[in-house]
XYZ file of C-alpha atoms in Angstrom:
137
model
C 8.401 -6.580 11.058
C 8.162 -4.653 14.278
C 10.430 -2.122 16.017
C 10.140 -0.557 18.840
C 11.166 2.423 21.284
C 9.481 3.575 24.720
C 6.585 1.580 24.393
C 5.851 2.316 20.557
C 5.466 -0.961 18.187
C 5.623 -0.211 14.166
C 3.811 -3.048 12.479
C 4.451 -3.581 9.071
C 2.527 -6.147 6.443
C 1.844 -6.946 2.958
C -1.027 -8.064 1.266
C -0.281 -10.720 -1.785
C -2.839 -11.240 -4.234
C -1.665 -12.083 -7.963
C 1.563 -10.999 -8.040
C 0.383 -7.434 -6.811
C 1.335 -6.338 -3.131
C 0.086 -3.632 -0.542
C 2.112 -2.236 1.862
C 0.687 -1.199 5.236
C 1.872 -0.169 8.371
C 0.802 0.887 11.513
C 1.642 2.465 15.189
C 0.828 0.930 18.609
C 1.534 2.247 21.371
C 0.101 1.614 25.183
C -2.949 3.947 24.508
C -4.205 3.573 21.011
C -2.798 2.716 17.473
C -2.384 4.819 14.434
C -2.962 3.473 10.991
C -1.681 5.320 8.111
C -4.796 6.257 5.942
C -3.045 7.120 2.708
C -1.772 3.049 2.845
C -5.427 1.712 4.021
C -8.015 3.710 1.958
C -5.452 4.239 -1.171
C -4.485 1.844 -3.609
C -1.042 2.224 -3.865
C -0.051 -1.270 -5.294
C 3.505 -3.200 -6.068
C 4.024 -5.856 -8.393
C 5.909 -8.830 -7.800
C 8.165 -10.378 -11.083
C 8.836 -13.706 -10.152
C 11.386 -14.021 -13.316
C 13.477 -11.458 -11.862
C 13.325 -11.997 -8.249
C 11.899 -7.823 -8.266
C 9.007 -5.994 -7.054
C 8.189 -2.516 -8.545
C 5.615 0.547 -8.146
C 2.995 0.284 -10.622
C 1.969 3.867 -10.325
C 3.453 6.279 -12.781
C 4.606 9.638 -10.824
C 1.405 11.439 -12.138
C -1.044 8.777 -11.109
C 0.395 8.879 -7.576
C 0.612 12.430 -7.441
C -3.712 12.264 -8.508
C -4.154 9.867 -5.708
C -2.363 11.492 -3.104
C -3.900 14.944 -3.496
C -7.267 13.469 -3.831
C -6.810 11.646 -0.819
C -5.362 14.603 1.437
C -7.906 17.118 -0.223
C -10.544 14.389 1.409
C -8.716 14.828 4.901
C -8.727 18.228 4.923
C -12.431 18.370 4.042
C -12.994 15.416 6.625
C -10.765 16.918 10.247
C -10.474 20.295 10.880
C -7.328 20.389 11.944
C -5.663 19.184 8.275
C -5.763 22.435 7.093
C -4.875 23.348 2.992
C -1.814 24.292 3.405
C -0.841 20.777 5.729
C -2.310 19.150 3.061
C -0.544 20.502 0.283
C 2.750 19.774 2.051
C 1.631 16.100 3.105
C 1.178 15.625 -0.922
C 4.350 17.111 -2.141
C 6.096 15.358 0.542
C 4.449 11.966 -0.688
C 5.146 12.654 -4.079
C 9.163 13.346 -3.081
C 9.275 10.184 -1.325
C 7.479 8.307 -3.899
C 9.581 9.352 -6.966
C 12.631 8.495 -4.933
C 11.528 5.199 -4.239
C 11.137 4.879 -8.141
C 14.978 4.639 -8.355
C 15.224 2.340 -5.872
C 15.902 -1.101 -6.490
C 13.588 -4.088 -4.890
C 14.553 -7.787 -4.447
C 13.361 -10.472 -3.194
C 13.982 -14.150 -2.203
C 11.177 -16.460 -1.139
C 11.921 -19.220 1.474
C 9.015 -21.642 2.661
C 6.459 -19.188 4.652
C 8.809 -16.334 4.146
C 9.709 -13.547 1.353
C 12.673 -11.188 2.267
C 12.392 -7.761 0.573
C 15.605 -5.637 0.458
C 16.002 -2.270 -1.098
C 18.807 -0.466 -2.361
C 19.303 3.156 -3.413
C 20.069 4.313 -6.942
C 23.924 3.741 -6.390
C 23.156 0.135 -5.731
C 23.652 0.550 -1.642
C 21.421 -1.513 0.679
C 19.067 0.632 2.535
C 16.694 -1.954 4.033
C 15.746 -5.209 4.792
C 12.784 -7.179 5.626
C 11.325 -10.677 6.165
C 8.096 -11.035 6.069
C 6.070 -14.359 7.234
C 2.810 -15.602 5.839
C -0.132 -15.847 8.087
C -2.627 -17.039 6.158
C -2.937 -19.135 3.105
């Protein structure tokens, strides 16, 4: 997937391996690119039910929670500029968004080189969609 506006690309991708998924995305603009760190150095997996057509979190809310403040605890330690308090909020932002996604509901539908993902909200509205192709086998 990739949008863009004045000269800013959003990449999105997902890594497959045995039913499990990883979601990454990243930032490019005409000077650099900015990965988000939490997605790369994190394992913050999905898994895929093939019965159902679904893909879920696998992470209960506390696990997440664990991972994230480790993980921002190691940024603030790591760049000066993350202070303790940014970290704190990056975390209980994190955990917000994650236990909303919880409610949400994933589908999918495979077709040749392609999976669509769509997700809806708790009240069974469509909030996204997105094909994704497969580059490599």
């Amino acid at each position: 997937m990739v949008d863009a506006f004045d000269d800013v690309y959003f990449y999105s991708f997902v890594e497959v391996k045995n039913n499990n998924s990883r979601y990454y995305t990243y930032l490019e603009d005409n000077k650099s690119s900015y990965v988000s760190l939490l997605e790369y150095e994190s394992d913050i997996p999905q898994k895929f039910d093939p019965w159902n057509k679904t893909q879920t979190e696998v992470l209960t809310v506390e696990e997440f929670e664990s991972t994230t403040k480790d993980f921002v605890k190691k940024l603030s330690k790591d760049y000066s500029f993350y202070t303790k308090d940014a970290a704190k909020e990056a975390a209980e932002e994190s955990v917000k968004s994650y236990k909303k996604s919880l409610k949400e509901k994933r589908t999918y539908v495979k077709t040749g080189n392609e999976y669509t993902l769509s997700i809806y909200d708790k009240d069974g509205k469509l909030q996204s969609r997105v094909t994704y192709k497969r580059m490599s086998k």
